[in-house]
Each structure stands twice: as structure tokens, then as C-alpha cells.
PDB file of C-alpha atoms in Angstrom:
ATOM      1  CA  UNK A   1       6.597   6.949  -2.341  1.00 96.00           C
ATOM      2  CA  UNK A   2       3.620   7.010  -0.531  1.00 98.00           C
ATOM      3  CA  UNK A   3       4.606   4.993   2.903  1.00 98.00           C
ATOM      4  CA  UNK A   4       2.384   4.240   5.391  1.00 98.00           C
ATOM      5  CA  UNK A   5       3.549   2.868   8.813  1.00 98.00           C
ATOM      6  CA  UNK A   6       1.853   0.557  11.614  1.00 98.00           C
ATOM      7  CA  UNK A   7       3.915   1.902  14.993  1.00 97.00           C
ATOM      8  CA  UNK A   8       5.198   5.321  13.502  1.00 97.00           C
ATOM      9  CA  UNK A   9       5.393   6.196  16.931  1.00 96.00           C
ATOM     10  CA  UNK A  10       7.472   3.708  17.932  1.00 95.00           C
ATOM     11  CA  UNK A  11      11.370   3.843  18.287  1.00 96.00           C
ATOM     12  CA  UNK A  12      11.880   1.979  14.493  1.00 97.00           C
ATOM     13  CA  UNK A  13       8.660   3.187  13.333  1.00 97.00           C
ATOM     14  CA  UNK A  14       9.845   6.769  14.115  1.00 97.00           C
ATOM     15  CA  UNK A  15      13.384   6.779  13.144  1.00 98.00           C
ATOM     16  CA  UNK A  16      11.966   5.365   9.538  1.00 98.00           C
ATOM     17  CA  UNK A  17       9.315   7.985   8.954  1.00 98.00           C
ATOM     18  CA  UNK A  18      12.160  10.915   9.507  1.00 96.00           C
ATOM     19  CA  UNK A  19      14.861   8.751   7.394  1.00 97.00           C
ATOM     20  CA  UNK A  20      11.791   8.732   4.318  1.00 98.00           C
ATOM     21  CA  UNK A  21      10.647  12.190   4.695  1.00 97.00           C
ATOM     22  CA  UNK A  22      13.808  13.095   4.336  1.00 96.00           C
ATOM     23  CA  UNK A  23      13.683  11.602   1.004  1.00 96.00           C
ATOM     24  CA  UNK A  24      11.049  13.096  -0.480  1.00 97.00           C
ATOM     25  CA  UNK A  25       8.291  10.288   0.570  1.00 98.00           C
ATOM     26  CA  UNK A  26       5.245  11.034   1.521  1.00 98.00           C
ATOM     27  CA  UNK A  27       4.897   9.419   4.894  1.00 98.00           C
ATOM     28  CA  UNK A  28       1.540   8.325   7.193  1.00 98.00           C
ATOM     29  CA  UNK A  29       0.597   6.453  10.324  1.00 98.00           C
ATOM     30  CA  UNK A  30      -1.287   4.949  12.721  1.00 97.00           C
ATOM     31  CA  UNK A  31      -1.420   6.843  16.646  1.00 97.00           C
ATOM     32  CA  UNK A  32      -3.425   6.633  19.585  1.00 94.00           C
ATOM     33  CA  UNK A  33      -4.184   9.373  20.447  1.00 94.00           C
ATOM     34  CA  UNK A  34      -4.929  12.635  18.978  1.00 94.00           C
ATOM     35  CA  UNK A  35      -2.048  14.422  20.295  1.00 95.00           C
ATOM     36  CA  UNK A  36       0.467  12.344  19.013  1.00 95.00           C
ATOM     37  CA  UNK A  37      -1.198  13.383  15.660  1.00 95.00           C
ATOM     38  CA  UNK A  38      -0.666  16.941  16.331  1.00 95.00           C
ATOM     39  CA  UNK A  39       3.316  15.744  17.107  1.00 94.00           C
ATOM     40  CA  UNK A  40       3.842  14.473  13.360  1.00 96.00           C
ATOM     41  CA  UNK A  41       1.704  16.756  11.335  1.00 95.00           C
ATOM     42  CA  UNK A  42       4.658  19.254  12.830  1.00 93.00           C
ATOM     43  CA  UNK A  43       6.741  17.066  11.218  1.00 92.00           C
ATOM     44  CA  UNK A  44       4.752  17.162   7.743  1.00 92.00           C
ATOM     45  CA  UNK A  45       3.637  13.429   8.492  1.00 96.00           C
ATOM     46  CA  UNK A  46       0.014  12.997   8.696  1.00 95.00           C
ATOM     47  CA  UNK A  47      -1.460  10.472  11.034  1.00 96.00           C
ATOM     48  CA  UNK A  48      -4.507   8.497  11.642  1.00 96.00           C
ATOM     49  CA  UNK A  49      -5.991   8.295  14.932  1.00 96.00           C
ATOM     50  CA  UNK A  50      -7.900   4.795  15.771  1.00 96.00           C
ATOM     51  CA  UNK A  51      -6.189   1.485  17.994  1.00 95.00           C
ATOM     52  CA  UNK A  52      -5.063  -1.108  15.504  1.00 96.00           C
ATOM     53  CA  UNK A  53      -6.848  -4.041  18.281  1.00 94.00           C
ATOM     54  CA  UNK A  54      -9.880  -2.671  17.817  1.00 95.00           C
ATOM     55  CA  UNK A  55      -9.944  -1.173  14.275  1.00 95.00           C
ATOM     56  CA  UNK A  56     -11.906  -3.326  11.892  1.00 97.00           C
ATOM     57  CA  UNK A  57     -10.443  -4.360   7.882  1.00 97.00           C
ATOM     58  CA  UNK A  58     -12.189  -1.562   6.569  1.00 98.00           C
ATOM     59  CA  UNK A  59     -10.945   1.094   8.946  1.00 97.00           C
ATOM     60  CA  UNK A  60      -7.855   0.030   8.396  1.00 98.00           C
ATOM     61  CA  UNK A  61      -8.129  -0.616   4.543  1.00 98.00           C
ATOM     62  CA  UNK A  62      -9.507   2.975   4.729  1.00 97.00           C
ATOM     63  CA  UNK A  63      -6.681   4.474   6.570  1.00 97.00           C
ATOM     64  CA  UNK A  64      -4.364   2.845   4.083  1.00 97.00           C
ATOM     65  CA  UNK A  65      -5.900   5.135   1.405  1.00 92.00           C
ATOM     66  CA  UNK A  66      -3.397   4.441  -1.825  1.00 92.00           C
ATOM     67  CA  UNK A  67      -0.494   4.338  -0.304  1.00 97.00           C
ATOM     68  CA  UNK A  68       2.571   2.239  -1.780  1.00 98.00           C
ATOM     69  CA  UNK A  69       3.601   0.693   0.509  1.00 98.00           C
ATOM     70  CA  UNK A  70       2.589  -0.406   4.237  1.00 98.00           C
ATOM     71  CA  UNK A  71       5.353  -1.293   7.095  1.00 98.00           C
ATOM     72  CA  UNK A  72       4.427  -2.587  10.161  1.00 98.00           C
ATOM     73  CA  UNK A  73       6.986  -2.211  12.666  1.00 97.00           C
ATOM     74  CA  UNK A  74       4.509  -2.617  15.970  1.00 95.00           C
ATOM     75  CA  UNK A  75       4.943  -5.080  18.653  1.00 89.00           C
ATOM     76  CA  UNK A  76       4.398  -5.744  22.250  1.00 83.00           C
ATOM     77  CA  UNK A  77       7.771  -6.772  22.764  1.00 78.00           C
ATOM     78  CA  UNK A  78       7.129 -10.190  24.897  1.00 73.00           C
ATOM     79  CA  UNK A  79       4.719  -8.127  27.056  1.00 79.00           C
ATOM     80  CA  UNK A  80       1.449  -9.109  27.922  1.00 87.00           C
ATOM     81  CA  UNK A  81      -0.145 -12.111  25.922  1.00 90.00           C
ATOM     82  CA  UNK A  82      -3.231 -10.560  25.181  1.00 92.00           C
ATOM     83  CA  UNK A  83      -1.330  -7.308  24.129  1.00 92.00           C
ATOM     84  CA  UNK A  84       0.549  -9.649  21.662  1.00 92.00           C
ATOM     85  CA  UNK A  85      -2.042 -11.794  20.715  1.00 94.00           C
ATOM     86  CA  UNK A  86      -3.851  -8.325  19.588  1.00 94.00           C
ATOM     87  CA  UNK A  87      -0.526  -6.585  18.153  1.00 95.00           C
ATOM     88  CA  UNK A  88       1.705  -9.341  16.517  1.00 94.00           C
ATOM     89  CA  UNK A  89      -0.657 -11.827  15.557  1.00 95.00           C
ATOM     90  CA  UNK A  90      -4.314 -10.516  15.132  1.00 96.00           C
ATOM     91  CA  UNK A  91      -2.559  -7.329  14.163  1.00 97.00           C
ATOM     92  CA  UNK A  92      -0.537  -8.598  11.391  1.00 98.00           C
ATOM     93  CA  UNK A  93      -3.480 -10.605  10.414  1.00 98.00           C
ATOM     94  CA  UNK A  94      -5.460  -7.702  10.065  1.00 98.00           C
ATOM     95  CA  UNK A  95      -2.989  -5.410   8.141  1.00 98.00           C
ATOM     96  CA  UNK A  96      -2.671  -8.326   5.444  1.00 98.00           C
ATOM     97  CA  UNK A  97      -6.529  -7.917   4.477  1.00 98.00           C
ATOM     98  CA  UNK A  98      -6.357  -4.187   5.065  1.00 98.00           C
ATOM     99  CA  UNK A  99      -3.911  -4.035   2.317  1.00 98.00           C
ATOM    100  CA  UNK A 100      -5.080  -6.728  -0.387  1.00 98.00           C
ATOM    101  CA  UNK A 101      -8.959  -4.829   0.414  1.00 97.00           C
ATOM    102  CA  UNK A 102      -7.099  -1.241  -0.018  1.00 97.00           C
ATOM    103  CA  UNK A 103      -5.382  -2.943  -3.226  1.00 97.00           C
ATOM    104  CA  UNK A 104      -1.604  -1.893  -1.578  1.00 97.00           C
ATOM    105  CA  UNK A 105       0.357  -4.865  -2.562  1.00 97.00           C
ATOM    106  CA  UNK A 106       3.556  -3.971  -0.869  1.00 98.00           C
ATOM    107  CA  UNK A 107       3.926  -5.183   2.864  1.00 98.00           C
ATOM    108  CA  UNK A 108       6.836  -5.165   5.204  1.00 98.00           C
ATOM    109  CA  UNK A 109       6.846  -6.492   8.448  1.00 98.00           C
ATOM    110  CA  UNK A 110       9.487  -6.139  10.946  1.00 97.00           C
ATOM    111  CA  UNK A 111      10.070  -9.330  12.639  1.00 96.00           C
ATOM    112  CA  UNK A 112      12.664 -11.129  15.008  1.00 93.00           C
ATOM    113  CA  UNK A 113      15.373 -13.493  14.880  1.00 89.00           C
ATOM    114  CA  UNK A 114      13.675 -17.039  15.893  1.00 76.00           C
ATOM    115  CA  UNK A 115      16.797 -17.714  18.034  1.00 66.00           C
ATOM    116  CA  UNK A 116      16.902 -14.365  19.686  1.00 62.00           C
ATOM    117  CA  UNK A 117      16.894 -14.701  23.721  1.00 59.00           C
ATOM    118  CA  UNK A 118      17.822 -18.467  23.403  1.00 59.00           C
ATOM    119  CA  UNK A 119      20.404 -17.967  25.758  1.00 58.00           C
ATOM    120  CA  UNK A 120      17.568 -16.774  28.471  1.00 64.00           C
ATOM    121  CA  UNK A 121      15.289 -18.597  30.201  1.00 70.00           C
ATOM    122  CA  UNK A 122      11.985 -17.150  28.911  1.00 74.00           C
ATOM    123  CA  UNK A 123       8.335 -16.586  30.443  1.00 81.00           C
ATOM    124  CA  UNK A 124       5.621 -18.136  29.018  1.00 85.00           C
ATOM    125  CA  UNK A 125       4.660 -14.579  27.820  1.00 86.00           C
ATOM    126  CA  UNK A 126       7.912 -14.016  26.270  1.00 83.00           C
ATOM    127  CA  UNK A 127       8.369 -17.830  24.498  1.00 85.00           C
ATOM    128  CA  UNK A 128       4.432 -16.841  23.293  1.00 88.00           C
ATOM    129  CA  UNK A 129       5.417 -13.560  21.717  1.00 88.00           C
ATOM    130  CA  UNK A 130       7.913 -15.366  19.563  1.00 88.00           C
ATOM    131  CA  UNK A 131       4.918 -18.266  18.550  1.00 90.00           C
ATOM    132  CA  UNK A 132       3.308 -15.321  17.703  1.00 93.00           C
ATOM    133  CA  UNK A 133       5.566 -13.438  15.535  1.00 93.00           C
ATOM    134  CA  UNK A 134       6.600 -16.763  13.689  1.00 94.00           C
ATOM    135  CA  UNK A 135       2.858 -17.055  13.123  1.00 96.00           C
ATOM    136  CA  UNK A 136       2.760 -13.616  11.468  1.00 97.00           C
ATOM    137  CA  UNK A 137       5.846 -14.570   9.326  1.00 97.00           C
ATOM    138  CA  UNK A 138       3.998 -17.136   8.046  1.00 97.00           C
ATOM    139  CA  UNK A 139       0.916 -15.884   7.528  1.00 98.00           C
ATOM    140  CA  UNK A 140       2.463 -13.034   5.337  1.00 98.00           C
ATOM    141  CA  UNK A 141       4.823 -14.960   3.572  1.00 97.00           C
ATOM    142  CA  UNK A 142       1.678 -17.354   2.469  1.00 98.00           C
ATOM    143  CA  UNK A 143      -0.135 -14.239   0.896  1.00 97.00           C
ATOM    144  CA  UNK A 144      -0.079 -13.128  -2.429  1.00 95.00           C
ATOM    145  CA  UNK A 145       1.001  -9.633  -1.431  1.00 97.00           C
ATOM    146  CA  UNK A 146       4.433  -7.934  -2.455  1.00 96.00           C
ATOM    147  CA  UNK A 147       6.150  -8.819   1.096  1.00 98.00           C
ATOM    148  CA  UNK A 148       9.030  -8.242   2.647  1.00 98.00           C
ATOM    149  CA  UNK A 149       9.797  -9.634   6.407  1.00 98.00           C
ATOM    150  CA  UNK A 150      12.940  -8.207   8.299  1.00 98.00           C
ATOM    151  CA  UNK A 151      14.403 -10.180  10.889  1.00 97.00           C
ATOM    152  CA  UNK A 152      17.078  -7.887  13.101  1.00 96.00           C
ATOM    153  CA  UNK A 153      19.225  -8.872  15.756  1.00 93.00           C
ATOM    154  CA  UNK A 154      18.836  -7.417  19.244  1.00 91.00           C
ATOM    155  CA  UNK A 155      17.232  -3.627  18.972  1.00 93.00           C
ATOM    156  CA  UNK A 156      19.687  -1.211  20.451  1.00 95.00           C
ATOM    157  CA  UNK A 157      20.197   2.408  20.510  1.00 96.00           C
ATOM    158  CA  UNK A 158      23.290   2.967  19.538  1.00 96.00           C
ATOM    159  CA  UNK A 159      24.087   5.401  16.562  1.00 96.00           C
ATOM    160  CA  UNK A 160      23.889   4.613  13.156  1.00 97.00           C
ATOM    161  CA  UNK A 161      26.939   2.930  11.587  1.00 97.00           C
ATOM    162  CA  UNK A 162      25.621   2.501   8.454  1.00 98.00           C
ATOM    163  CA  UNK A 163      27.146  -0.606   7.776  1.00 98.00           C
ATOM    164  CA  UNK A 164      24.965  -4.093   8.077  1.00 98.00           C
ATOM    165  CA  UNK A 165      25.202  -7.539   7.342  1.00 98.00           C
ATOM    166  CA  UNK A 166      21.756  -8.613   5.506  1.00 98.00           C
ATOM    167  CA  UNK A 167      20.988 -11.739   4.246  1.00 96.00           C
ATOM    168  CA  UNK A 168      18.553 -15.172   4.160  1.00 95.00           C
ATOM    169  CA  UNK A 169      20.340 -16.179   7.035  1.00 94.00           C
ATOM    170  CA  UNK A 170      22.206 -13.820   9.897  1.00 94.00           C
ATOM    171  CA  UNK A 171      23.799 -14.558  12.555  1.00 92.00           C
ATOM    172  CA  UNK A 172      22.198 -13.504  16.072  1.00 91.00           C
ATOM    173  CA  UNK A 173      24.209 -10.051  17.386  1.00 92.00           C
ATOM    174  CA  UNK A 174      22.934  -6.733  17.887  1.00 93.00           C
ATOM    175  CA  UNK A 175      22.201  -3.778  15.465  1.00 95.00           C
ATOM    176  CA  UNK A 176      21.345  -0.216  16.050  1.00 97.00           C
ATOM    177  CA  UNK A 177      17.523   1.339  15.337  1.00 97.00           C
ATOM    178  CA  UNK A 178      18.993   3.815  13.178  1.00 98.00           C
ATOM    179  CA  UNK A 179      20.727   1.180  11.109  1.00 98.00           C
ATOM    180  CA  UNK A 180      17.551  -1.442  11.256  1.00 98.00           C
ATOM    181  CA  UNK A 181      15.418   2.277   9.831  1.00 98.00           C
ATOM    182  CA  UNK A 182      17.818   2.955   7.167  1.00 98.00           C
ATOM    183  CA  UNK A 183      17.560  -0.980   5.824  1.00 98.00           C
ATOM    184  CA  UNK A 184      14.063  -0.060   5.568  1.00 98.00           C
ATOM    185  CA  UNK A 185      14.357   2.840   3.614  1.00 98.00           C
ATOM    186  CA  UNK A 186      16.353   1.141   1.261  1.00 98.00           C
ATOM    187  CA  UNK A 187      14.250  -1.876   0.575  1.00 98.00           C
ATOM    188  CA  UNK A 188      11.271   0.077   0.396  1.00 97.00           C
ATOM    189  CA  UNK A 189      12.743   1.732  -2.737  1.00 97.00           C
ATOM    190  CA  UNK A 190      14.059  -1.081  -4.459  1.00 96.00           C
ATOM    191  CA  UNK A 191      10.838  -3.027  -6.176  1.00 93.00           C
ATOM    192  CA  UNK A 192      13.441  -6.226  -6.982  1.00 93.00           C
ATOM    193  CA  UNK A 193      13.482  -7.081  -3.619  1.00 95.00           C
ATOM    194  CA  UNK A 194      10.068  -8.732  -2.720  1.00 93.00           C
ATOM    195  CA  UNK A 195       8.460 -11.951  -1.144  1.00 96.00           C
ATOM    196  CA  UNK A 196      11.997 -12.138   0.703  1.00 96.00           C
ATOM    197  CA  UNK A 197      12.737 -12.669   4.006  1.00 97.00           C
ATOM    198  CA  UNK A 198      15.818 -10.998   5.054  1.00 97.00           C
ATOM    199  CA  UNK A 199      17.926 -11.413   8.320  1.00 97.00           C
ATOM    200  CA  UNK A 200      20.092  -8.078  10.108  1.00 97.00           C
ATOM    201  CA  UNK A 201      22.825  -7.918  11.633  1.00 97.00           C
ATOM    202  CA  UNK A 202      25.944  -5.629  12.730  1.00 97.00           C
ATOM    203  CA  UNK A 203      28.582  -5.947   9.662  1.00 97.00           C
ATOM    204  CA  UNK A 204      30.729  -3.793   7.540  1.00 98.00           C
ATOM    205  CA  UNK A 205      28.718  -3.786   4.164  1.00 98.00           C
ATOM    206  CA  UNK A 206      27.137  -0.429   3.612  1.00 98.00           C
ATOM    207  CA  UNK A 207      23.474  -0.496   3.831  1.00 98.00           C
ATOM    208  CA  UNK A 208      23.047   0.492   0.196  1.00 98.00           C
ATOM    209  CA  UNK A 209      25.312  -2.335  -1.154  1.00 98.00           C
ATOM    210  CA  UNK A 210      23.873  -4.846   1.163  1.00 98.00           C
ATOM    211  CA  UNK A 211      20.628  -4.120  -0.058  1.00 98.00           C
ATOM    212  CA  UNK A 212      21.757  -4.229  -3.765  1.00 96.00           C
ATOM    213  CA  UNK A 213      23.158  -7.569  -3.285  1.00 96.00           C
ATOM    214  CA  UNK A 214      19.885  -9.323  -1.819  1.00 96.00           C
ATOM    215  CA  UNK A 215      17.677  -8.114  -5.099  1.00 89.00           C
ATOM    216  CA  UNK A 216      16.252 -10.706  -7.248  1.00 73.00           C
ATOM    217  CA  UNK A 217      17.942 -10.331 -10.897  1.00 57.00           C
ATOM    218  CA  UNK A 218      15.173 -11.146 -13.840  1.00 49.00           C
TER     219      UNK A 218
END
């Protein structure tokens, strides 16, 4: 596959590109900056320099450039409301006409439990970051794209265990970035699985069979 990824440099978005590259894909992102291009093409990943807040449809449906698939695994992480307003709203918005304008029907966005944090009290920044990412969930799920949304439990970086719980409905724990990368992977390549959304958790399945049990039969 050809797999291109919104926040390759990020800690999912990283762990994912060296988990497909590993399989054979052919993997491509979005950066900042020019050295963090240099960084990847060391890899064998090449990257495309521009910011996604200020890129327009077509630089982005440009960027795209056939791919098979897009993932979008950005976010401002409850930060600053303009920084999520740009990144996990407008962001999302953006990627969904990038890809129906670049004709790259297969989408998956990495979201977030809508319960996670509940048992904080949150800022107004941090209760706005989860309006925002429901607001990208829908938005996706209402477009006629091949989507996929991922909903993980709390991001930590513990090592891969390689065995999840995945389903329509998860309850709220904690998983490892390895484990949430290697779900990835594994949806990516199986085409059954598609205008789903999926929650993560920690759980004793392995990844492979979890995935293989979430696939719509036809």
C-alpha cells in the first residue's frame, strides 16, 4: 500500500510509518519543516513539507498524490483552542476534501474516547478539544469516503503487548502507542473493515484476531 499519514512525526504517527514500512508499504507524510524531511527520507519515507493550518484543498489534495490510503493521526491534544480549532476540526475538515478531490477514498482518523478525562475537571480548552474531535467524527463518518475512526483509550508509552480489546464499544483504560500503531496497520490492510468506528482498549485478543473479528462479512 501506498499510505500517507497526517502527523507522521508524531508519537502514533511515527510508530505507524516504521510498523508499515516494515511491511513492504510505501509510506508518506506531512512535516514542518524541512529537516524533519531529511529525518524520514533516511528512513526511506518521503515527506512533504507545508503546515496542514495553512495548506489549502489543493495543496493538500496534491500532496496526497495516489496514495491508498490517508491516516490522520494529528492533534493538539487539549492545547490551545485555536491550535485545535486549526488541527482537529478545520484540519480534519480539510483532509476529507483533500482526499475525495485527490480521488483517495480510504480515510482513517484517530480519535478519542468521548468519556476519556471524565473523571477530571477539564478547562474550557480541554472540554473544547473533545467538541472538536466529536465534530470531526462526525463530519467523516457523514462522508461518502471509505472511513475508518479509531477511538483509543488513554495514549501511553508502554511497550507493545500486542494484545487489544477492539470493538463498537470499549471500555475507557489505557493502551500502549505501539499497540494503538499496530491496530492501524492491521485495519489499513483489511478492505472489509470500512465506514466503522472502532473503540481500543488494553485486552488479551491478539491484534490480528481482534481485527479479523470487527470485519464486515458480505
Amino acid at each position: 500500500m501506498d499510505v500517507f499519514i497526517i502527523g507522521i512525526t508524531g508519537k502514533v504517527g511515527s510508530l505507524l510509518a516504521q510498523k508499515l514500512v516494515t511491511r513492504g508499504d510505501t509510506v508518506r507524510g506531512l512535516v514542518r519543516q524541512a529537516e524533519q524531511r531529511v529525518d524520514l527520507a533516511a528512513q526511506g519515507i518521503d515527506a512533504v513539507v507545508g503546515n496542514l493550518a495553512s495548506m489549502t484543498t489543493d495543496e493538500l489534495a496534491l500532496a496526497f498524490n495516489d496514495a491508498d490510503a490517508i491516516v490522520f493521526t494529528a492533534g493538539s491534544n487539549g492545547g490551545q483552542a485555536e491550535i485545535t480549532r486549526a488541527i482537529d476540526d478545520a484540519g480534519v475538515a480539510k483532509a476529507i476534501k483533500a482526499s475525495q478531490q485527490a480521488r483517495v477514498h480510504r480515510l482513517a482518523l484517530v480519535s478519542v474516547l468521548p468519556e476519556s478525562w471524565r473523571e477530571r475537571n477539564l478547562s474550557d480548552e480541554e472540554e473544547y478539544y473533545f467538541t472538536a474531535k466529536k465534530k470531526a467524527d462526525i463530519a467523516l463518518s457523514r462522508s461518502e469516503l471509505d472511513w475508518l475512526i479509531l477511538r483509543p483509550s488513554l495514549l501511553v508509552d508502554d511497550p507493545e503487548i500486542g494484545t487489544v480489546s477492539l470493538g463498537p464499544a470499549e471500555f475507557h483504560g489505557q493502551i500502549s502507542r505501539a499497540d494503538v500503531a499496530e491496530t492501524l496497520a492491521e485495519l489499513l490492510h483489511e478492505p472489509r473493515i470500512r465506514q466503522q468506528i472502532l473503540e481500543l482498549n488494553v485486552g488479551s485478543v491478539p491484534i490480528r484476531d481482534a481485527v479479523q473479528a470487527n470485519r464486515h462479512r458480505y
